[in-house]
Short mmCIF file of C-alpha atoms and ligand atoms in Angstrom, two decimals:
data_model
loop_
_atom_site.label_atom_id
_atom_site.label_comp_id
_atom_site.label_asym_id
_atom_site.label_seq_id
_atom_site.Cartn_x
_atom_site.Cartn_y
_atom_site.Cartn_z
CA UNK A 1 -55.10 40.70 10.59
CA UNK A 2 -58.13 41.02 12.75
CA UNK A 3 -59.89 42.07 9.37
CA UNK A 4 -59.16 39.22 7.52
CA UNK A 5 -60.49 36.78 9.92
CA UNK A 6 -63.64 39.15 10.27
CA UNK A 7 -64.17 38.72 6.59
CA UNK A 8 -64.47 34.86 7.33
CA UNK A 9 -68.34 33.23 7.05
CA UNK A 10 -68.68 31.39 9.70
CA UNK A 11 -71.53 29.19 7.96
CA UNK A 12 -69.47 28.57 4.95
CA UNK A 13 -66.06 26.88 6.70
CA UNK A 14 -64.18 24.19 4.90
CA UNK A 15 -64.93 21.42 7.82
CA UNK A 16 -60.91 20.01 6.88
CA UNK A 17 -58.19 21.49 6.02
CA UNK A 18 -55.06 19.35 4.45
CA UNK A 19 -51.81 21.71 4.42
CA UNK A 20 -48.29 20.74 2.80
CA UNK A 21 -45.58 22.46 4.88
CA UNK A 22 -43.15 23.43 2.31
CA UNK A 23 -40.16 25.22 1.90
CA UNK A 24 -38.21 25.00 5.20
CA UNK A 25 -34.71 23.78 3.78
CA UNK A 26 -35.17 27.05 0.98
CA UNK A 27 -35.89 29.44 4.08
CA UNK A 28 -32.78 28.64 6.05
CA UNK A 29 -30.44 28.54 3.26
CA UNK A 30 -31.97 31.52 1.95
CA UNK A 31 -30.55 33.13 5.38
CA UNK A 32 -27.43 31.02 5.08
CA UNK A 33 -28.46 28.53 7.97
CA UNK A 34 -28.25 24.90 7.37
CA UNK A 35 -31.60 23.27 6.14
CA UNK A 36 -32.43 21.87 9.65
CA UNK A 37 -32.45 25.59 11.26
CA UNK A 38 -35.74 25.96 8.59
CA UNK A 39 -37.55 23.03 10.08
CA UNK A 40 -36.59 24.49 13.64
CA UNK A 41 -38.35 27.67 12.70
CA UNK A 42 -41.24 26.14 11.08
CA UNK A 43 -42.79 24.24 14.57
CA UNK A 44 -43.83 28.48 14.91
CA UNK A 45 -45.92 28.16 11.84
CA UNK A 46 -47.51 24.81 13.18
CA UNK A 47 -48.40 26.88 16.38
CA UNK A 48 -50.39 29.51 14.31
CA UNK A 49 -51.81 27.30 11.52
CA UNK A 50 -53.39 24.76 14.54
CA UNK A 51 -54.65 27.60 16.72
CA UNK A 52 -56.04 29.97 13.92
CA UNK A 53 -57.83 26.70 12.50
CA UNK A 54 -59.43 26.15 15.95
CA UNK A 55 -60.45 29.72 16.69
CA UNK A 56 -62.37 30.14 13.33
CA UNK A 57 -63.95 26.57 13.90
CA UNK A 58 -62.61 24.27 11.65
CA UNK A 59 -62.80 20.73 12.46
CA UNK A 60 -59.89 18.70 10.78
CA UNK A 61 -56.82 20.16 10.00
CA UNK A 62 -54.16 17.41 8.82
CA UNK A 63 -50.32 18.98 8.11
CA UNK A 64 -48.19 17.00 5.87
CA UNK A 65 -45.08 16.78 8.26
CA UNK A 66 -42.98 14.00 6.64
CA UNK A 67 -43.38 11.82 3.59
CA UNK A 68 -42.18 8.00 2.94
CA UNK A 69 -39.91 9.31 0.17
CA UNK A 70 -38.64 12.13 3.08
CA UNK A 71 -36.02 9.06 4.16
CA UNK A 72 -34.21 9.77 0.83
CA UNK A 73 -32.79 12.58 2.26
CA UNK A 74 -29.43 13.40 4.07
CA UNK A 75 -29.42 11.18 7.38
CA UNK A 76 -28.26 13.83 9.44
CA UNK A 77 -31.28 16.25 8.33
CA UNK A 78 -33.50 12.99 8.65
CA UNK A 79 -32.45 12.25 12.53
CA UNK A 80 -32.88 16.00 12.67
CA UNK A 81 -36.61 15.92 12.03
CA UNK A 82 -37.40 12.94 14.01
CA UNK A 83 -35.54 14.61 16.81
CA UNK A 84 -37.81 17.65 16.44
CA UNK A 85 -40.49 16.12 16.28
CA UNK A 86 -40.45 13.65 19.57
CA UNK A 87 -39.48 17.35 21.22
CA UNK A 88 -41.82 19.38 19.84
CA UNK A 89 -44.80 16.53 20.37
CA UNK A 90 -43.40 16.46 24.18
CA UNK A 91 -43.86 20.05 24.53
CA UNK A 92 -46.77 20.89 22.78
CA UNK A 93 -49.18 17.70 24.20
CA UNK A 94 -49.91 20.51 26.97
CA UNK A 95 -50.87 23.40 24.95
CA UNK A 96 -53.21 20.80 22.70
CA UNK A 97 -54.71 19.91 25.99
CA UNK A 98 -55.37 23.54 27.16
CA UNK A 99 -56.70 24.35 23.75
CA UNK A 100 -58.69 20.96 23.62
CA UNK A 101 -57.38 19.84 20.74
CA UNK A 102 -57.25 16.29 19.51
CA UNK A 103 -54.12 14.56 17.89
CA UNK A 104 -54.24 11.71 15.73
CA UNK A 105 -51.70 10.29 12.85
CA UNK A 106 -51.82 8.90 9.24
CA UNK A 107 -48.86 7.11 7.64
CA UNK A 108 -46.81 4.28 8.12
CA UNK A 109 -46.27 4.80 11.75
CA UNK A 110 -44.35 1.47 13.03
CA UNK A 111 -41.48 2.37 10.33
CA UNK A 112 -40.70 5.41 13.01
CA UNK A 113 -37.92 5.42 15.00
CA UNK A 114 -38.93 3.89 18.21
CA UNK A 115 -38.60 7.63 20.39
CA UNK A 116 -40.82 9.08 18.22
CA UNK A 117 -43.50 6.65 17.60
CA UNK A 118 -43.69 6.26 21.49
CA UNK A 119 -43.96 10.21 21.39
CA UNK A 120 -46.73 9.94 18.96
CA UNK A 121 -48.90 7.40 20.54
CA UNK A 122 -48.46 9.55 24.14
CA UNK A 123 -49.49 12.25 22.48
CA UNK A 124 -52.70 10.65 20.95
CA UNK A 125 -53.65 8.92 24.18
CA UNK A 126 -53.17 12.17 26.55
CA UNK A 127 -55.41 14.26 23.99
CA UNK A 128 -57.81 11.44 22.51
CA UNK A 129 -60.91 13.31 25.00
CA UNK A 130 -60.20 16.54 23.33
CA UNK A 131 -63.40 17.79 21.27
CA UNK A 132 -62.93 21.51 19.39
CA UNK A 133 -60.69 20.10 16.62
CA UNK A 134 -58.73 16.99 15.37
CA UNK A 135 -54.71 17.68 14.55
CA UNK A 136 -53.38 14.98 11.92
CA UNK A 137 -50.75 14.26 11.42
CA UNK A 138 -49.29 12.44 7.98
CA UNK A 139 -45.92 11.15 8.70
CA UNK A 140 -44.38 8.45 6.99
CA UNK A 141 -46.97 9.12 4.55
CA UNK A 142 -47.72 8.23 1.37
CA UNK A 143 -51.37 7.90 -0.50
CA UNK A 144 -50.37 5.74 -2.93
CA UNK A 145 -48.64 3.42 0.14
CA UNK A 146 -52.15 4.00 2.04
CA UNK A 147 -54.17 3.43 -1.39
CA UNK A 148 -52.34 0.17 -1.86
CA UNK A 149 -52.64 -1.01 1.82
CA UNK A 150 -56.63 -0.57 1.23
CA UNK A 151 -56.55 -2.32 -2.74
CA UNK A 152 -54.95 -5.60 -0.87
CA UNK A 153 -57.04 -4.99 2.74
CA UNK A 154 -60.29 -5.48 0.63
CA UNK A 155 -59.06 -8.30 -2.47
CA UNK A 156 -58.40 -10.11 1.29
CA UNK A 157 -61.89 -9.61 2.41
CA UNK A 158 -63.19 -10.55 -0.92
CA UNK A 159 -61.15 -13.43 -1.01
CA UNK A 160 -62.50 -14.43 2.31
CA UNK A 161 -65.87 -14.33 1.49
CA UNK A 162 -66.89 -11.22 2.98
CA UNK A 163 -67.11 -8.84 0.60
CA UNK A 164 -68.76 -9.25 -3.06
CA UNK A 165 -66.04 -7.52 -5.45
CA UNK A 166 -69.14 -5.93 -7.25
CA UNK A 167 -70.76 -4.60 -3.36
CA UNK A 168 -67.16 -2.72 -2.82
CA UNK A 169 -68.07 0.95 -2.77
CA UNK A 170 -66.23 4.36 -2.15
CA UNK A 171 -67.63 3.90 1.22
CA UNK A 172 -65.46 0.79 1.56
CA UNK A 173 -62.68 2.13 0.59
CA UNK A 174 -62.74 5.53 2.36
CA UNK A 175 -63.09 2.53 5.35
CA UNK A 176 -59.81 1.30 4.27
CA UNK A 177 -57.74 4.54 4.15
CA UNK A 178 -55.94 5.63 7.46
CA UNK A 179 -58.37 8.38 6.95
CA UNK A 180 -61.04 6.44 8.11
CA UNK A 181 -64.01 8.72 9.63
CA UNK A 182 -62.44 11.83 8.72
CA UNK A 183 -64.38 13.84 6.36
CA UNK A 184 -62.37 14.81 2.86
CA UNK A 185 -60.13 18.14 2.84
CA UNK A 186 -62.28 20.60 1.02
CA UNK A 187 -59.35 23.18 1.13
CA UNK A 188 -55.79 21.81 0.60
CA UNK A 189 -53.11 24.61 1.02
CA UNK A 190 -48.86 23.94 -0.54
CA UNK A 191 -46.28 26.51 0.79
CA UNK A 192 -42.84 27.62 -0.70
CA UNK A 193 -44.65 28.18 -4.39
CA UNK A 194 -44.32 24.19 -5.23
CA UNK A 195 -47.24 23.73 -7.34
CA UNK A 196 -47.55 19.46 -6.66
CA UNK A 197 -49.29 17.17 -4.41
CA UNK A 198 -46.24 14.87 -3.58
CA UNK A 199 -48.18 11.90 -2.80
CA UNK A 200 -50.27 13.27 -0.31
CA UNK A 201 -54.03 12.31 0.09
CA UNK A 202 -54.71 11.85 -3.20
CA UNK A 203 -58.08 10.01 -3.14
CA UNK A 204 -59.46 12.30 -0.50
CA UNK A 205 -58.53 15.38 -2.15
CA UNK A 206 -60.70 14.45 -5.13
CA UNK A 207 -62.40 17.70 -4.99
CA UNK A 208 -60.61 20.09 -2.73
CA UNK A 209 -59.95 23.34 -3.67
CA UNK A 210 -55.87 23.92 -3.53
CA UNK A 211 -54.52 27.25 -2.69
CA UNK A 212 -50.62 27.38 -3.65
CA UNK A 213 -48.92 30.58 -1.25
CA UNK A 214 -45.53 31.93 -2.65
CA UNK A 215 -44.18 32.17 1.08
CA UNK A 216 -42.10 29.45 2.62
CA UNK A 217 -43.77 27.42 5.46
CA UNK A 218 -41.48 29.10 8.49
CA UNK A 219 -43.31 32.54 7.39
CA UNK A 220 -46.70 30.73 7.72
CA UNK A 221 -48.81 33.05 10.07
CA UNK A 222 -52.97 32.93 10.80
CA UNK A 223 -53.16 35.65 8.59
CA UNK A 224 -52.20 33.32 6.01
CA UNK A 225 -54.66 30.58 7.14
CA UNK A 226 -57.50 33.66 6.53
CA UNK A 227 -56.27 34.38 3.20
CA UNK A 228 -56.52 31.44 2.43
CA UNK A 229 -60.06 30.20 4.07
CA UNK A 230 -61.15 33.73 2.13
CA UNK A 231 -59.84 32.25 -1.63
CA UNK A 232 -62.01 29.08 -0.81
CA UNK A 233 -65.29 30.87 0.13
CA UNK A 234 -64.86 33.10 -3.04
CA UNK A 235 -64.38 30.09 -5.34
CA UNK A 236 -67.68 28.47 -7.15
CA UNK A 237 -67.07 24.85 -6.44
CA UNK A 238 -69.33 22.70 -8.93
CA UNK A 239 -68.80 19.24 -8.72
CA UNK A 240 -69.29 18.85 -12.61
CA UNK A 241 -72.05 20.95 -12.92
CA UNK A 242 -72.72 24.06 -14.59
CA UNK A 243 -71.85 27.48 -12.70
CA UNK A 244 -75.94 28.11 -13.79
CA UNK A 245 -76.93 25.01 -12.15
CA UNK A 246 -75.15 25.94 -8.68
CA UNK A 247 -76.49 29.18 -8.64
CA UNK A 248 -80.07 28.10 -8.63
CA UNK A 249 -79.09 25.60 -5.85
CA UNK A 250 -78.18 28.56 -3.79
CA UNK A 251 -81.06 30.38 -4.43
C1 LIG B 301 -40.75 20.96 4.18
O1 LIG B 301 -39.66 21.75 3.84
C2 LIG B 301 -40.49 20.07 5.37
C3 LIG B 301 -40.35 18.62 5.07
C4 LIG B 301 -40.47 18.08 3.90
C5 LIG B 301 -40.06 17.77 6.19
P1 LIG B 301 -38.50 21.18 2.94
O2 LIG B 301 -37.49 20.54 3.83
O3 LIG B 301 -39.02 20.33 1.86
O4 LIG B 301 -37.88 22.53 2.34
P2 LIG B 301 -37.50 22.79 0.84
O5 LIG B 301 -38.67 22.43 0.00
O6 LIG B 301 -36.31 21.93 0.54
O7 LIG B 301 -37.17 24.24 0.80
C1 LIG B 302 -43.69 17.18 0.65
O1 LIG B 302 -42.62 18.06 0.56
C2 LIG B 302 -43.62 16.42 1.93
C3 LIG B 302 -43.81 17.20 3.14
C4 LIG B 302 -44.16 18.46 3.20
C5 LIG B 302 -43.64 16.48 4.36
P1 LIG B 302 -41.29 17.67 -0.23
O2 LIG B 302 -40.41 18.87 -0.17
O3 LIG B 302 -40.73 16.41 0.29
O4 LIG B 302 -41.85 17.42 -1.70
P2 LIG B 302 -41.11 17.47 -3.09
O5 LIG B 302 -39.91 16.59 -2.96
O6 LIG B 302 -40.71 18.88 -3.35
O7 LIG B 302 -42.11 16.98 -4.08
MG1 LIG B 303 -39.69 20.66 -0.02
#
C-alpha cells in the first residue's frame, strides 16, 4: 500500500477529485444483508477516501452521496440514508476538525429533511476555518437541476439589465453553479463497475479524466484512491490537441 502512494508525483496531483459512491445496495445483498447494511458499511470507505485525499495533498474532493432522483427509492431505505447521514455528520465533524478539513455541500439542500439539513449546516459552520482540504458534499444533487437553476439565475440578470446576453461567459456561469470557486474535477472516479455519470457535475467534468473500479464502494480503501491518482498521472490529457503537440509543451 505504502508503495502505491510512494509511486504518487507530488507535483502532478489532480487539485479535485469528484467520486460516485456506488454499489452499496449490490454489496449487502451480495452478503445477504438488506441494502441499508451496504450504506452502513460504506461511511468506512468515506473515512479512507477523505483522509488518503488529504495526506497526498489534494485540495477538493467532492463524493456523490445522494442524488435528486435517490427519493425514487424505497422510503424505508430513503429515511435510512438521511438517518445515516445526520449520525455520521455528528460524529465525524470532530475528526474533520482534528484533520483540518473543510466541509461544504452542493445540491438542493432546503428539500432535506429538517435533522439533516440542520446537521449539515453545523457541520459546515464548526469546520468552515479548516484549510488542508475542502470535503463536498453533493446531496440532493443533480447537474442538470444546478445547470437549470444557473440558465434562469442569469436570463434574470439579463432581464434586469445587468448582464448583456452576448457578455455571459463560462466564467458566469461557473459563478452560477453551486460549484462556485471550486476548481473543476480533473479526476472523477465511479465504483461498483457502473460505467455512467448519473447526473452528476456534468459541466464541470468537461474534461476530467474518469476512472471506473470494478469494486463496490464499501470495499473502497486508500489503496484504491492511489490506484487511481496513479491511472490519472499515466494518462496524456490533451485538451484537443495532438499527443505531438503536448509533448513539446512538456519539454
Ligand atoms: C450508492 O450505492 C449509494 C447511494 C446511491 C446512496 P447504491 O445504493 O446505489 O448501491 P447499488 O448501486 O444499488 O448496488
Ligand atoms: C448515483 O448512484 C448517485 C449516488 C452515488 C449518490 P445511483 O446508484 O443512484 O445511480 P444509477 O441509478 O445506477 O444511475
Ligand atoms: Mg447504485
Amino acid at each position: 500500500m505504502e508503495d502505491l502512494k510512494s509511486l504518487i508525483d507530488k507535483e502532478k496531483l489532480p487539485r479535485h477529485i469528484a467520486i460516485i459512491m456506488d454499489g452499496n445496495g449490490r454489496w449487502a445483498k451480495l452478503r445477504g444483508k438488506p441494502r441499508v447494511f451496504g450504506h452502513r458499511n460504506g461511511v468506512q470507505a468515506v473515512r479512507e477516501a477523505t483522509e488518503a485525499a488529504a495526506e497526498i495533498g489534494v485540495e477538493y474532493v467532492t463524493l456523490y452521496a445522494f442524488s435528486t432522483e435517490n427519493w425514487g427509492r424505497p422510503k424505508a431505505e430513503v429515511n435510512a440514508l438521511m438517518t445515516l447521514l445526520v449520525g455520521t455528520l455528528r460524529k465525524e465533524v470532530k475528526t474533520l476538525n482534528k484533520n483540518n478539513i473543510r466541509l461544504k455541500a452542493i445540491g438542493d439542500l432546503k428539500q432535506l429533511p429538517e435533522k439533516s439539513y440542520q446537521s449539515l449546516m453545523e457541520g459546515i459552520e464548526e469546520t468552515k476555518n479548516n484549510t488542508r482540504m475542502t470535503l463536498v458534499l453533493a446531496l440532493n444533487y443533480s447537474a442538470k437541476w444546478e445547470i437549470m437553476r444557473a440558465v434562469r439565475q442569469l436570463a434574470q440578470e439579463a432581464k434586469d439589465g445587468n448582464i448583456n446576453p452576448t457578455d455571459i461567459s463560462e466564467k458566469h456561469f461557473d459563478d452560477a453553479l453551486s460549484t462556485k470557486g471550486i476548481p473543476h474535477p480533473e479526476l472523477m472516479i465511479r465504483t461498483s463497475g457502473e460505467k455512467r455519470i448519473s447526473n452528476f457535475l456534468l459541466w464541470q467534468i468537461a474534461y476530467a479524466e474518469l476512472c471506473f473500479l470494478p469494486i463496490f464502494w464499501p470495499e473502497f480503501r486508500k489503496e484504491h484512491l492511489y490506484q487511481a491518482i496513479l491511472d490519472f498521472q499515466n494518462r496524456e490529457r490533451r485538451f484537443g490537441k495532438t499527443g505531438d503537440q503536448i509533448a513539446r509543451e512538456g519539454e
